[in-house]
Amino acid sequence: MIKVSVVGAKGRMGSHVVDAVNGAADTQLALALDAGDDLTAITPDNTDVVVEFTVPSVSLDNVLALVKQGVDVVVGTTGWTDEKLAQVKAALAEAPRENQAVFIAPNFAISAVLADHFAKVAAPYFESAEVIELHHPTKVDAPSGTAIHTAQAIGEARRAAGLGDMPDATETDGGSRGQVVDGVHVHAVRLRGLNAHEEVLFGNAGEQLTIRADSFDRISFMPGVLLAVRKVASGSFPGLTVGLDHFLDL
Ligand SMILES: NC(=O)c1ccc[n+]([C@@H]2O[C@H](COP(=O)([O-])OP(=O)(O)OC[C@H]3O[C@@H](n4cnc5c(N)ncnc54)[C@H](O)[C@@H]3O)[C@@H](O)[C@H]2O)c1
Ligand SMILES: O=C(O)C1=N[C@H](C(=O)O)CCC1
């Protein structure tokens, strides 16, 4: 049995994770903590893997504290930058247990992970690419972590293919062209009724490719969360790993 503690357990995602951990045959819930609870209650004695779904403003501190406490961490919270990731790597280098692991996924839904993968494959073949992410209006960050990840992957694939800047004659922009991430324009929609959705648009003269992923319900993230818990608990992924694609045979 893998002993799993959940941090952010009362949140929209955390509460689903508690149910998923309780429902799986090979995982058991250790502690379910939320804001105001004492993170030091989590120890290697009671917990194999912590699942962290909180808010971008606190996630880094939680992860650094948990690494110091000697437990492996699976993180779904967004807001990760290269600088924050470097802090996690540094903490892991000083971790009390050998081969400790932190796994961070911008998105645990298979549809989103595949959309990201297909976008990477498509990117070298198109002159233009833009990302539109659409989410529920209670989301606190924009653009989504997933959209940033997708845009960075497209930017990297374009650079590797020797592609230059995208065509764009815009001279005046009050914000309508979105945020530019790694040379890719990213647009964020917040709409009551939505959950988590992403569209990647690719264009050439006379043609367009659209890749779209729709997560209608938060249960769509749970198989990915459990997969990450199992992979991390197996001890085969020491150090920092970012992206569920590392656990899939893509
Ligand atoms: N990776 C993915 O697949 C995925 C999917 C959905 C959401 N997310 C991300 O997960 C995060 C959480 O989303 P949500 O919709 O569950 O948000 P939410 O606001 O519903 O839940 C966040 C929870 O964290 C708790 N919290 C705040 N500060 C805390 C602290 N210091 N210690 C412990 N708990 C604390 C809050 O009380 C709340 O219960 C966001 O960053 C979101 O973008 C990621
Ligand atoms: O609901 C959210 O908030 C989501 N956040 C992640 C992101 O920002 O990419 C994943 C999708 C859902």
CSV table of C-alpha atoms and ligand atoms in Angstrom, one decimal:
chain,number,residue,atom,x,y,z
A,1,MET,CA,0.0,0.0,0.0
A,2,ILE,CA,1.3,3.5,-0.9
A,3,LYS,CA,0.6,5.9,2.0
A,4,VAL,CA,-0.5,9.2,0.5
A,5,SER,CA,-1.0,12.6,2.3
A,6,VAL,CA,-2.9,15.4,0.5
A,7,VAL,CA,-2.1,19.0,1.0
A,8,GLY,CA,-4.9,21.4,-0.1
A,9,ALA,CA,-7.3,18.5,0.7
A,10,LYS,CA,-10.4,20.8,1.0
A,11,GLY,CA,-9.9,22.4,-2.4
A,12,ARG,CA,-11.6,21.5,-5.7
A,13,MET,CA,-8.7,19.3,-6.8
A,14,GLY,CA,-7.5,18.1,-3.3
A,15,SER,CA,-11.0,16.8,-2.4
A,16,HIS,CA,-11.0,14.7,-5.6
A,17,VAL,CA,-7.6,13.4,-4.8
A,18,VAL,CA,-8.7,12.3,-1.3
A,19,ASP,CA,-11.6,10.4,-3.0
A,20,ALA,CA,-9.3,8.9,-5.6
A,21,VAL,CA,-6.7,7.8,-3.0
A,22,ASN,CA,-9.5,6.3,-0.9
A,23,GLY,CA,-10.9,4.5,-3.9
A,24,ALA,CA,-7.7,2.9,-5.3
A,25,ALA,CA,-6.7,-0.6,-4.3
A,26,ASP,CA,-3.0,0.2,-3.8
A,27,THR,CA,-3.2,3.6,-2.0
A,28,GLN,CA,-4.3,4.6,1.4
A,29,LEU,CA,-4.9,8.1,2.8
A,30,ALA,CA,-2.5,9.2,5.5
A,31,LEU,CA,-3.2,12.8,6.3
A,32,ALA,CA,-5.5,15.3,4.6
A,33,LEU,CA,-4.3,18.9,5.4
A,34,ASP,CA,-5.4,22.3,4.2
A,35,ALA,CA,-4.6,26.0,5.0
A,36,GLY,CA,-3.7,26.5,8.7
A,37,ASP,CA,-2.8,22.8,9.3
A,38,ASP,CA,0.7,21.9,10.5
A,39,LEU,CA,2.7,20.4,7.5
A,40,THR,CA,5.3,19.0,10.0
A,41,ALA,CA,2.7,16.3,10.8
A,42,ILE,CA,3.8,14.7,7.5
A,43,THR,CA,6.8,12.4,8.1
A,44,PRO,CA,8.4,9.5,6.2
A,45,ASP,CA,6.9,7.2,8.9
A,46,ASN,CA,3.3,8.1,8.0
A,47,THR,CA,3.6,9.1,4.3
A,48,ASP,CA,5.3,7.8,1.2
A,49,VAL,CA,4.0,10.4,-1.2
A,50,VAL,CA,2.4,13.8,-0.7
A,51,VAL,CA,0.0,15.2,-3.3
A,52,GLU,CA,0.0,19.0,-3.3
A,53,PHE,CA,-2.8,21.0,-4.9
A,54,THR,CA,-2.9,24.5,-3.3
A,55,VAL,CA,-2.3,27.9,-4.7
A,56,PRO,CA,0.7,29.2,-6.7
A,57,SER,CA,1.6,31.7,-3.9
A,58,VAL,CA,2.3,28.9,-1.3
A,59,SER,CA,3.2,25.8,-3.3
A,60,LEU,CA,6.9,26.4,-3.5
A,61,ASP,CA,7.2,26.9,0.3
A,62,ASN,CA,5.1,23.7,0.9
A,63,VAL,CA,7.3,21.7,-1.5
A,64,LEU,CA,10.6,22.9,0.0
A,65,ALA,CA,9.3,22.1,3.5
A,66,LEU,CA,8.1,18.7,2.5
A,67,VAL,CA,11.4,17.8,0.8
A,68,LYS,CA,13.2,18.8,4.0
A,69,GLN,CA,10.8,16.5,5.9
A,70,GLY,CA,12.0,13.6,3.8
A,71,VAL,CA,8.9,12.7,1.7
A,72,ASP,CA,8.3,12.5,-2.0
A,73,VAL,CA,6.0,15.0,-3.5
A,74,VAL,CA,3.6,15.0,-6.5
A,75,VAL,CA,2.6,18.6,-7.3
A,76,GLY,CA,-0.4,19.8,-9.4
A,77,THR,CA,-0.4,23.4,-8.4
A,78,THR,CA,0.5,25.9,-11.1
A,79,GLY,CA,2.8,28.9,-11.1
A,80,TRP,CA,6.2,27.2,-11.6
A,81,THR,CA,9.0,29.3,-13.1
A,82,ASP,CA,12.6,28.2,-13.9
A,83,GLU,CA,13.7,30.1,-10.8
A,84,LYS,CA,11.3,28.2,-8.5
A,85,LEU,CA,12.2,24.9,-10.2
A,86,ALA,CA,15.9,25.6,-9.5
A,87,GLN,CA,15.0,26.1,-5.8
A,88,VAL,CA,13.3,22.7,-5.7
A,89,LYS,CA,16.4,21.0,-7.4
A,90,ALA,CA,18.7,22.7,-4.8
A,91,ALA,CA,16.4,21.4,-2.0
A,92,LEU,CA,16.5,17.9,-3.4
A,93,ALA,CA,20.3,18.0,-3.5
A,94,GLU,CA,20.2,18.5,0.3
A,95,ALA,CA,17.3,16.1,0.9
A,96,PRO,CA,17.5,13.9,4.0
A,97,ARG,CA,16.6,10.7,2.1
A,98,GLU,CA,18.6,9.4,-0.9
A,99,ASN,CA,16.8,9.5,-4.2
A,100,GLN,CA,14.0,11.7,-3.0
A,101,ALA,CA,11.6,12.8,-5.7
A,102,VAL,CA,9.4,15.8,-6.7
A,103,PHE,CA,7.1,15.4,-9.6
A,104,ILE,CA,5.3,18.5,-11.0
A,105,ALA,CA,2.6,18.2,-13.7
A,106,PRO,CA,1.0,21.3,-15.3
A,107,ASN,CA,-1.8,19.0,-16.3
A,108,PHE,CA,-2.7,15.4,-15.2
A,109,ALA,CA,-5.4,14.9,-17.9
A,110,ILE,CA,-4.4,12.5,-20.7
A,111,SER,CA,-6.2,14.7,-23.2
A,112,ALA,CA,-4.1,17.7,-22.3
A,113,VAL,CA,-0.9,15.7,-22.1
A,114,LEU,CA,-1.5,14.3,-25.6
A,115,ALA,CA,-2.6,17.7,-27.0
A,116,ASP,CA,0.7,19.1,-25.7
A,117,HIS,CA,2.6,16.2,-27.3
A,118,PHE,CA,0.8,16.6,-30.6
A,119,ALA,CA,1.5,20.4,-30.6
A,120,LYS,CA,5.2,19.7,-30.2
A,121,VAL,CA,5.1,17.3,-33.2
A,122,ALA,CA,3.1,19.8,-35.3
A,123,ALA,CA,5.1,23.0,-34.4
A,124,PRO,CA,8.0,22.7,-36.9
A,125,TYR,CA,5.5,22.4,-39.8
A,126,PHE,CA,3.6,25.7,-39.4
A,127,GLU,CA,4.4,29.4,-39.9
A,128,SER,CA,2.0,30.5,-37.2
A,129,ALA,CA,0.9,29.1,-33.8
A,130,GLU,CA,-1.2,30.5,-31.0
A,131,VAL,CA,-2.7,29.0,-27.8
A,132,ILE,CA,-6.1,29.7,-26.4
A,133,GLU,CA,-6.9,28.4,-22.9
A,134,LEU,CA,-10.4,28.5,-21.5
A,135,HIS,CA,-11.2,27.9,-17.8
A,136,HIS,CA,-13.7,28.3,-15.0
A,137,PRO,CA,-13.9,31.8,-13.6
A,138,THR,CA,-12.7,30.8,-10.1
A,139,LYS,CA,-9.2,30.1,-11.4
A,140,VAL,CA,-6.7,32.5,-9.9
A,141,ASP,CA,-3.9,32.4,-12.4
A,142,ALA,CA,-3.7,33.3,-16.1
A,143,PRO,CA,-2.6,32.1,-18.4
A,144,SER,CA,-2.9,28.5,-17.3
A,145,GLY,CA,0.2,26.5,-16.3
A,146,THR,CA,-0.7,24.1,-19.1
A,147,ALA,CA,-0.8,26.9,-21.7
A,148,ILE,CA,2.5,28.2,-20.6
A,149,HIS,CA,4.0,24.6,-20.9
A,150,THR,CA,2.4,24.2,-24.4
A,151,ALA,CA,3.7,27.6,-25.6
A,152,GLN,CA,7.2,26.8,-24.3
A,153,ALA,CA,7.2,23.4,-26.0
A,154,ILE,CA,6.1,25.1,-29.3
A,155,GLY,CA,8.7,27.8,-28.9
A,156,GLU,CA,11.4,25.1,-28.3
A,157,ALA,CA,10.3,23.0,-31.3
A,158,ARG,CA,10.3,26.1,-33.6
A,159,ARG,CA,13.8,27.0,-32.5
A,160,ALA,CA,15.1,23.5,-33.0
A,161,ALA,CA,13.5,23.5,-36.5
A,162,GLY,CA,15.2,26.9,-37.3
A,163,LEU,CA,11.9,28.7,-37.7
A,164,GLY,CA,12.0,32.5,-37.2
A,165,ASP,CA,9.3,34.9,-35.8
A,166,MET,CA,5.7,34.3,-36.8
A,167,PRO,CA,4.1,36.7,-39.2
A,168,ASP,CA,2.2,39.5,-37.4
A,169,ALA,CA,1.5,43.0,-38.6
A,170,THR,CA,-0.1,44.2,-35.4
A,171,GLU,CA,0.9,47.8,-34.7
A,172,THR,CA,-1.5,48.7,-31.9
A,173,ASP,CA,-2.4,46.3,-29.1
A,174,GLY,CA,-4.3,47.1,-26.0
A,175,GLY,CA,-3.8,43.5,-24.8
A,176,SER,CA,-5.9,41.8,-27.3
A,177,ARG,CA,-3.0,39.8,-28.7
A,178,GLY,CA,-2.6,38.0,-25.4
A,179,GLN,CA,0.6,37.2,-23.4
A,180,VAL,CA,3.7,36.3,-25.4
A,181,VAL,CA,5.3,33.1,-24.0
A,182,ASP,CA,8.5,32.0,-25.7
A,183,GLY,CA,7.4,33.9,-28.9
A,184,VAL,CA,3.9,32.3,-28.8
A,185,HIS,CA,0.8,34.4,-28.2
A,186,VAL,CA,-1.4,32.9,-25.4
A,187,HIS,CA,-5.0,33.9,-24.8
A,188,ALA,CA,-7.0,33.2,-21.6
A,189,VAL,CA,-10.8,33.0,-21.4
A,190,ARG,CA,-12.7,32.7,-18.1
A,191,LEU,CA,-16.3,31.6,-18.5
A,192,ARG,CA,-18.9,30.2,-16.1
A,193,GLY,CA,-19.7,26.6,-17.1
A,194,LEU,CA,-16.2,25.8,-18.3
A,195,ASN,CA,-13.7,23.5,-16.5
A,196,ALA,CA,-10.3,23.3,-18.2
A,197,HIS,CA,-9.9,23.5,-22.0
A,198,GLU,CA,-7.1,24.3,-24.4
A,199,GLU,CA,-6.9,25.0,-28.2
A,200,VAL,CA,-3.7,25.2,-30.1
A,201,LEU,CA,-4.0,26.8,-33.5
A,202,PHE,CA,-1.4,26.2,-36.2
A,203,GLY,CA,-1.6,28.1,-39.6
A,204,ASN,CA,0.1,28.0,-43.0
A,205,ALA,CA,-1.0,29.7,-46.2
A,206,GLY,CA,-4.4,28.1,-47.1
A,207,GLU,CA,-4.5,25.6,-44.2
A,208,GLN,CA,-5.1,25.3,-40.4
A,209,LEU,CA,-4.6,22.6,-37.8
A,210,THR,CA,-6.5,22.8,-34.5
A,211,ILE,CA,-5.6,20.6,-31.6
A,212,ARG,CA,-8.1,20.8,-28.7
A,213,ALA,CA,-8.3,19.2,-25.3
A,214,ASP,CA,-11.4,19.4,-23.1
A,215,SER,CA,-11.5,18.4,-19.4
A,216,PHE,CA,-15.2,18.6,-18.5
A,217,ASP,CA,-14.8,17.3,-15.0
A,218,ARG,CA,-12.0,17.2,-12.4
A,219,ILE,CA,-12.2,13.4,-12.3
A,220,SER,CA,-10.3,13.5,-15.6
A,221,PHE,CA,-7.2,14.5,-13.7
A,222,MET,CA,-7.3,11.6,-11.2
A,223,PRO,CA,-5.9,8.7,-13.3
A,224,GLY,CA,-2.9,10.9,-14.0
A,225,VAL,CA,-2.5,11.8,-10.3
A,226,LEU,CA,-2.6,8.1,-9.3
A,227,LEU,CA,-0.1,7.2,-12.1
A,228,ALA,CA,2.3,9.9,-10.8
A,229,VAL,CA,1.9,8.7,-7.2
A,230,ARG,CA,2.7,5.1,-8.3
A,231,LYS,CA,5.7,6.1,-10.4
A,232,VAL,CA,7.2,8.3,-7.7
A,233,ALA,CA,6.6,5.7,-5.0
A,234,SER,CA,8.4,3.1,-7.2
A,235,GLY,CA,11.6,5.0,-6.6
A,236,SER,CA,12.4,5.0,-10.4
A,237,PHE,CA,12.2,8.8,-10.8
A,238,PRO,CA,14.6,10.4,-8.3
A,239,GLY,CA,15.1,14.2,-8.4
A,240,LEU,CA,12.8,16.7,-10.1
A,241,THR,CA,10.6,15.6,-13.0
A,242,VAL,CA,8.2,17.9,-14.8
A,243,GLY,CA,5.4,16.6,-17.0
A,244,LEU,CA,3.2,13.5,-17.1
A,245,ASP,CA,4.6,12.7,-20.6
A,246,HIS,CA,7.7,11.3,-18.7
A,247,PHE,CA,5.5,8.4,-17.5
A,248,LEU,CA,3.8,7.7,-20.8
A,249,ASP,CA,5.2,5.9,-23.8
A,250,LEU,CA,4.8,8.7,-26.3
B,1,LIG,N1,-2.0,19.9,-12.7
B,1,LIG,C1,-3.3,19.7,-13.0
B,1,LIG,O1,-3.8,18.8,-13.7
B,1,LIG,C2,-4.3,20.7,-12.4
B,1,LIG,C3,-5.7,20.5,-12.5
B,1,LIG,C4,-6.6,21.4,-11.9
B,1,LIG,C5,-6.0,22.4,-11.2
B,1,LIG,N2,-4.7,22.6,-11.1
B,1,LIG,C6,-4.1,23.6,-10.2
B,1,LIG,O2,-4.2,23.2,-8.9
B,1,LIG,C7,-4.2,24.3,-8.0
B,1,LIG,C8,-5.4,24.1,-7.1
B,1,LIG,O3,-6.6,24.2,-7.9
B,1,LIG,P1,-8.0,24.1,-7.2
B,1,LIG,O4,-9.0,24.3,-8.2
B,1,LIG,O5,-8.1,22.8,-6.4
B,1,LIG,O6,-8.0,25.4,-6.1
B,1,LIG,P2,-8.8,25.6,-4.8
B,1,LIG,O7,-8.7,27.0,-4.5
B,1,LIG,O8,-10.1,24.9,-4.9
B,1,LIG,O9,-8.0,24.7,-3.7
B,1,LIG,C9,-6.8,25.2,-3.1
B,1,LIG,C10,-6.8,24.6,-1.7
B,1,LIG,O10,-5.5,24.9,-1.1
B,1,LIG,C11,-5.7,25.3,0.2
B,1,LIG,N3,-4.5,26.1,0.7
B,1,LIG,C12,-4.2,27.4,0.5
B,1,LIG,N4,-3.1,27.7,1.1
B,1,LIG,C13,-2.7,26.5,1.7
B,1,LIG,C14,-1.5,26.2,2.5
B,1,LIG,N5,-0.6,27.1,2.8
B,1,LIG,N6,-1.4,24.9,2.9
B,1,LIG,C15,-2.3,24.0,2.6
B,1,LIG,N7,-3.4,24.2,1.9
B,1,LIG,C16,-3.6,25.5,1.4
B,1,LIG,C17,-7.0,26.2,0.1
B,1,LIG,O11,-7.6,26.3,1.4
B,1,LIG,C18,-7.8,25.3,-0.8
B,1,LIG,O12,-8.6,24.3,-0.1
B,1,LIG,C19,-4.2,25.5,-8.9
B,1,LIG,O13,-2.9,26.0,-9.1
B,1,LIG,C20,-4.7,24.9,-10.3
B,1,LIG,O14,-4.3,25.7,-11.4
B,1,LIG,C21,-3.8,21.7,-11.7
B,2,LIG,O1,-8.7,24.5,-12.9
B,2,LIG,C1,-7.5,24.8,-12.9
B,2,LIG,O2,-7.1,25.8,-12.3
B,2,LIG,C2,-6.5,24.1,-13.8
B,2,LIG,N1,-5.3,24.4,-13.7
B,2,LIG,C3,-4.2,23.9,-14.5
B,2,LIG,C4,-3.5,24.9,-15.4
B,2,LIG,O3,-3.4,26.0,-15.0
B,2,LIG,O4,-3.1,24.5,-16.4
B,2,LIG,C5,-4.6,22.6,-15.2
B,2,LIG,C6,-6.0,22.7,-15.8
B,2,LIG,C7,-7.0,23.1,-14.7
